[in-house]
Amino acid sequence: MISSRRMYLRDRTAPAHDALDKLVGPFDSIESYRWYVSGIAAFRRPLEAELSSVVWSDLSPDYQLQRLGDLLVEDMNDLALIAGTVTTSVAAELVLEELLGTLYVVEGSALGSRILYRRAQALGMTDGHGARHLAVQSRPGPQWQSYLSLLETGTLDMELVALSATRTFQAAEQAFRNAGANALTL
Ligand code: HEM
């Protein structure tokens, strides 16, 4: 499917993705991989908790969020990282554009995850130790296409969607920056 809204979001968020890509770096050591897992968990677990009240079937018959939070906690345990408790904030009123912008980043991150899984495997991580979430996230499946169908449906203020996606990338960047201290404790 050629999705023009997706291309628009990709263009609008390219600088934010580049910045994150540079910040994450190649994770070519166990230490930097542990930091990656801490960062992605700090980004994703609160978001998944916040989105747990969304009734996905109200939005689309085929789409629901791919949840990786539990696998991330297992990966953190494997890597002797401390997975704190995530407190769920009360869900604010759902604005479709904001939701779609957030989901663009959360679901789109799966597109680069095959590369990340290969890097993790080179460090000895597997689908049963340390890289459980990447194994699942990089598995081919209909997830991204069903998100794109949702993105292409109905009238949307795409400026709002792009702003939300950019804010979500910035939240990811902040989560990685904050994750440093945790990853240093063995
Ligand atoms: C070093 C770390 C990363 C690398 C090397 C990387 C690499 C890539 C690559 C190669 C793609 C395009 C894949 C394709 O079109 O088939 C992609 C897409 C994407 N990535 Fe990343 N990524 C990284 C980290 C992240 C993170 C941490 C996030 C979000 C939290 C993220 C969000 C996205 C999104 C939203 C897209 C979809 C862009 C589109 O519409 O095509 N990436 N990434």
CSV table of N, CA and C and ligand atoms in Angstrom, one decimal, residues 6-7 9-11 13 17 20-27 36 40 43-44 103-113 115-116 119 144 148 168-169 172-173 176, ligand 1:
chain,number,residue,atom,x,y,z
A,6,ARG,N,1.6,8.5,5.5
A,6,ARG,CA,2.8,7.9,6.1
A,6,ARG,C,4.0,8.6,5.6
A,7,MET,N,4.1,8.9,4.3
A,7,MET,CA,5.3,9.6,3.8
A,7,MET,C,5.4,11.0,4.4
A,9,LEU,N,4.4,11.9,7.3
A,9,LEU,CA,4.9,11.7,8.7
A,9,LEU,C,6.4,11.4,8.7
A,10,ARG,N,6.8,10.5,7.7
A,10,ARG,CA,8.2,10.1,7.7
A,10,ARG,C,9.1,11.4,7.4
A,11,ASP,N,8.6,12.2,6.5
A,11,ASP,CA,9.4,13.4,6.2
A,11,ASP,C,9.4,14.4,7.4
A,13,THR,N,9.2,13.7,10.5
A,13,THR,CA,9.8,13.3,11.7
A,13,THR,C,11.3,12.8,11.4
A,17,HIS,N,14.0,11.3,14.0
A,17,HIS,CA,14.4,9.9,14.0
A,17,HIS,C,16.0,9.8,13.9
A,20,LEU,N,17.5,10.4,17.2
A,20,LEU,CA,17.4,9.3,18.1
A,20,LEU,C,18.3,8.2,17.7
A,21,ASP,N,18.4,8.0,16.4
A,21,ASP,CA,19.3,6.9,15.8
A,21,ASP,C,20.8,7.2,16.3
A,22,LYS,N,21.2,8.5,16.2
A,22,LYS,CA,22.5,8.9,16.6
A,22,LYS,C,22.7,8.7,18.1
A,23,LEU,N,21.7,9.1,18.9
A,23,LEU,CA,21.8,8.9,20.3
A,23,LEU,C,21.9,7.4,20.7
A,24,VAL,N,21.1,6.6,20.1
A,24,VAL,CA,21.1,5.2,20.4
A,24,VAL,C,22.4,4.6,20.0
A,25,GLY,N,22.9,5.0,18.9
A,25,GLY,CA,24.2,4.5,18.4
A,25,GLY,C,24.1,3.0,18.0
A,26,PRO,N,25.3,2.4,17.8
A,26,PRO,CA,25.3,1.0,17.2
A,26,PRO,C,25.0,-0.1,18.3
A,27,PHE,N,24.9,0.2,19.5
A,27,PHE,CA,25.0,-0.7,20.6
A,27,PHE,C,25.8,-2.0,20.3
A,36,TYR,N,20.3,0.5,25.9
A,36,TYR,CA,19.2,0.5,24.9
A,36,TYR,C,17.9,-0.1,25.5
A,40,ILE,N,14.4,2.0,25.9
A,40,ILE,CA,13.2,1.6,25.2
A,40,ILE,C,12.1,1.2,26.1
A,43,PHE,N,10.6,4.3,27.6
A,43,PHE,CA,9.8,5.0,26.7
A,43,PHE,C,8.4,4.3,26.5
A,44,ARG,N,8.5,2.9,26.4
A,44,ARG,CA,7.4,2.2,25.9
A,44,ARG,C,6.4,1.7,27.0
A,103,LEU,N,1.1,6.4,17.8
A,103,LEU,CA,1.2,5.1,17.3
A,103,LEU,C,2.2,5.0,16.1
A,104,TYR,N,2.3,6.0,15.4
A,104,TYR,CA,3.2,6.0,14.2
A,104,TYR,C,4.6,5.7,14.8
A,105,VAL,N,5.0,6.3,15.9
A,105,VAL,CA,6.4,6.1,16.4
A,105,VAL,C,6.5,4.8,17.0
A,106,VAL,N,5.5,4.4,17.8
A,106,VAL,CA,5.5,3.1,18.6
A,106,VAL,C,5.5,1.9,17.6
A,107,GLU,N,4.7,2.0,16.6
A,107,GLU,CA,4.6,0.9,15.7
A,107,GLU,C,5.7,0.9,14.6
A,108,GLY,N,6.0,2.2,14.2
A,108,GLY,CA,7.0,2.3,13.1
A,108,GLY,C,8.4,1.9,13.6
A,109,SER,N,8.6,1.9,14.9
A,109,SER,CA,9.9,1.5,15.4
A,109,SER,C,10.2,0.0,15.1
A,110,ALA,N,9.2,-0.7,14.8
A,110,ALA,CA,9.3,-2.1,14.4
A,110,ALA,C,10.1,-2.2,13.1
A,111,LEU,N,10.0,-1.2,12.3
A,111,LEU,CA,10.6,-1.3,10.9
A,111,LEU,C,12.1,-1.4,11.0
A,112,GLY,N,12.7,-0.7,12.0
A,112,GLY,CA,14.1,-0.8,12.1
A,112,GLY,C,14.6,-1.9,13.1
A,113,SER,N,13.6,-2.6,13.6
A,113,SER,CA,14.0,-3.6,14.7
A,113,SER,C,14.7,-4.8,14.2
A,115,ILE,N,17.2,-4.8,12.1
A,115,ILE,CA,18.6,-4.5,12.2
A,115,ILE,C,19.1,-4.5,13.7
A,116,LEU,N,18.2,-4.0,14.6
A,116,LEU,CA,18.6,-4.0,16.0
A,116,LEU,C,18.7,-5.4,16.6
A,119,ARG,N,21.9,-6.9,15.6
A,119,ARG,CA,23.0,-6.4,16.5
A,119,ARG,C,23.0,-7.0,17.8
A,144,TRP,N,2.1,-3.4,11.0
A,144,TRP,CA,2.3,-2.1,10.4
A,144,TRP,C,1.2,-1.8,9.4
A,148,LEU,N,-1.3,1.3,9.2
A,148,LEU,CA,-1.4,2.3,8.0
A,148,LEU,C,-2.8,2.4,7.5
A,168,THR,N,6.4,12.5,20.4
A,168,THR,CA,6.6,11.1,20.8
A,168,THR,C,8.1,10.7,20.6
A,169,PHE,N,8.7,11.1,19.5
A,169,PHE,CA,10.1,10.9,19.3
A,169,PHE,C,10.9,11.6,20.4
A,172,ALA,N,10.9,9.7,23.5
A,172,ALA,CA,11.8,8.6,23.4
A,172,ALA,C,13.2,9.0,23.7
A,173,GLU,N,13.6,10.1,23.1
A,173,GLU,CA,14.9,10.7,23.3
A,173,GLU,C,15.2,10.9,24.8
A,176,PHE,N,15.7,7.7,26.7
A,176,PHE,CA,17.0,7.2,26.6
A,176,PHE,C,18.0,8.0,27.5
B,1,HEM,C1,19.9,2.8,16.3
B,1,HEM,C2,18.6,2.8,16.4
B,1,HEM,C3,17.7,2.7,15.2
B,1,HEM,C4,17.9,2.4,13.9
B,1,HEM,C5,19.2,1.9,13.3
B,1,HEM,C6,16.7,2.5,13.1
B,1,HEM,C7,16.6,2.2,11.8
B,1,HEM,C8,15.4,2.3,11.1
B,1,HEM,C9,15.2,2.0,9.7
B,1,HEM,C10,16.3,1.3,8.8
B,1,HEM,C11,14.0,2.2,9.4
B,1,HEM,C12,13.3,2.0,8.0
B,1,HEM,C13,12.9,0.6,7.8
B,1,HEM,C14,12.1,0.4,6.5
B,1,HEM,O1,11.6,1.3,5.9
B,1,HEM,O2,11.9,-0.8,6.2
B,1,HEM,C15,13.3,2.8,10.5
B,1,HEM,C16,12.0,3.2,10.6
B,1,HEM,C17,11.4,3.8,11.7
B,1,HEM,N1,12.0,3.9,12.9
B,1,HEM,FE1,13.9,3.5,13.4
B,1,HEM,N2,15.7,3.0,14.0
B,1,HEM,C18,16.3,3.1,15.2
B,1,HEM,C19,15.6,3.4,16.4
B,1,HEM,C20,14.3,3.8,16.4
B,1,HEM,C21,13.6,4.2,17.7
B,1,HEM,C22,14.2,4.1,19.1
B,1,HEM,C23,12.4,4.6,17.3
B,1,HEM,C24,11.2,5.0,18.1
B,1,HEM,C25,11.1,4.9,19.4
B,1,HEM,C26,12.3,4.5,15.9
B,1,HEM,C27,11.2,4.8,15.1
B,1,HEM,C28,11.0,4.5,13.7
B,1,HEM,C29,9.9,4.8,12.9
B,1,HEM,C30,8.6,5.5,13.4
B,1,HEM,C31,10.1,4.4,11.7
B,1,HEM,C32,9.1,4.4,10.5
B,1,HEM,C33,9.5,5.4,9.5
B,1,HEM,C34,8.6,5.2,8.2
B,1,HEM,O3,7.5,5.7,8.1
B,1,HEM,O4,9.2,4.6,7.3
B,1,HEM,N3,13.5,4.0,15.4
B,1,HEM,N4,14.2,2.8,11.6
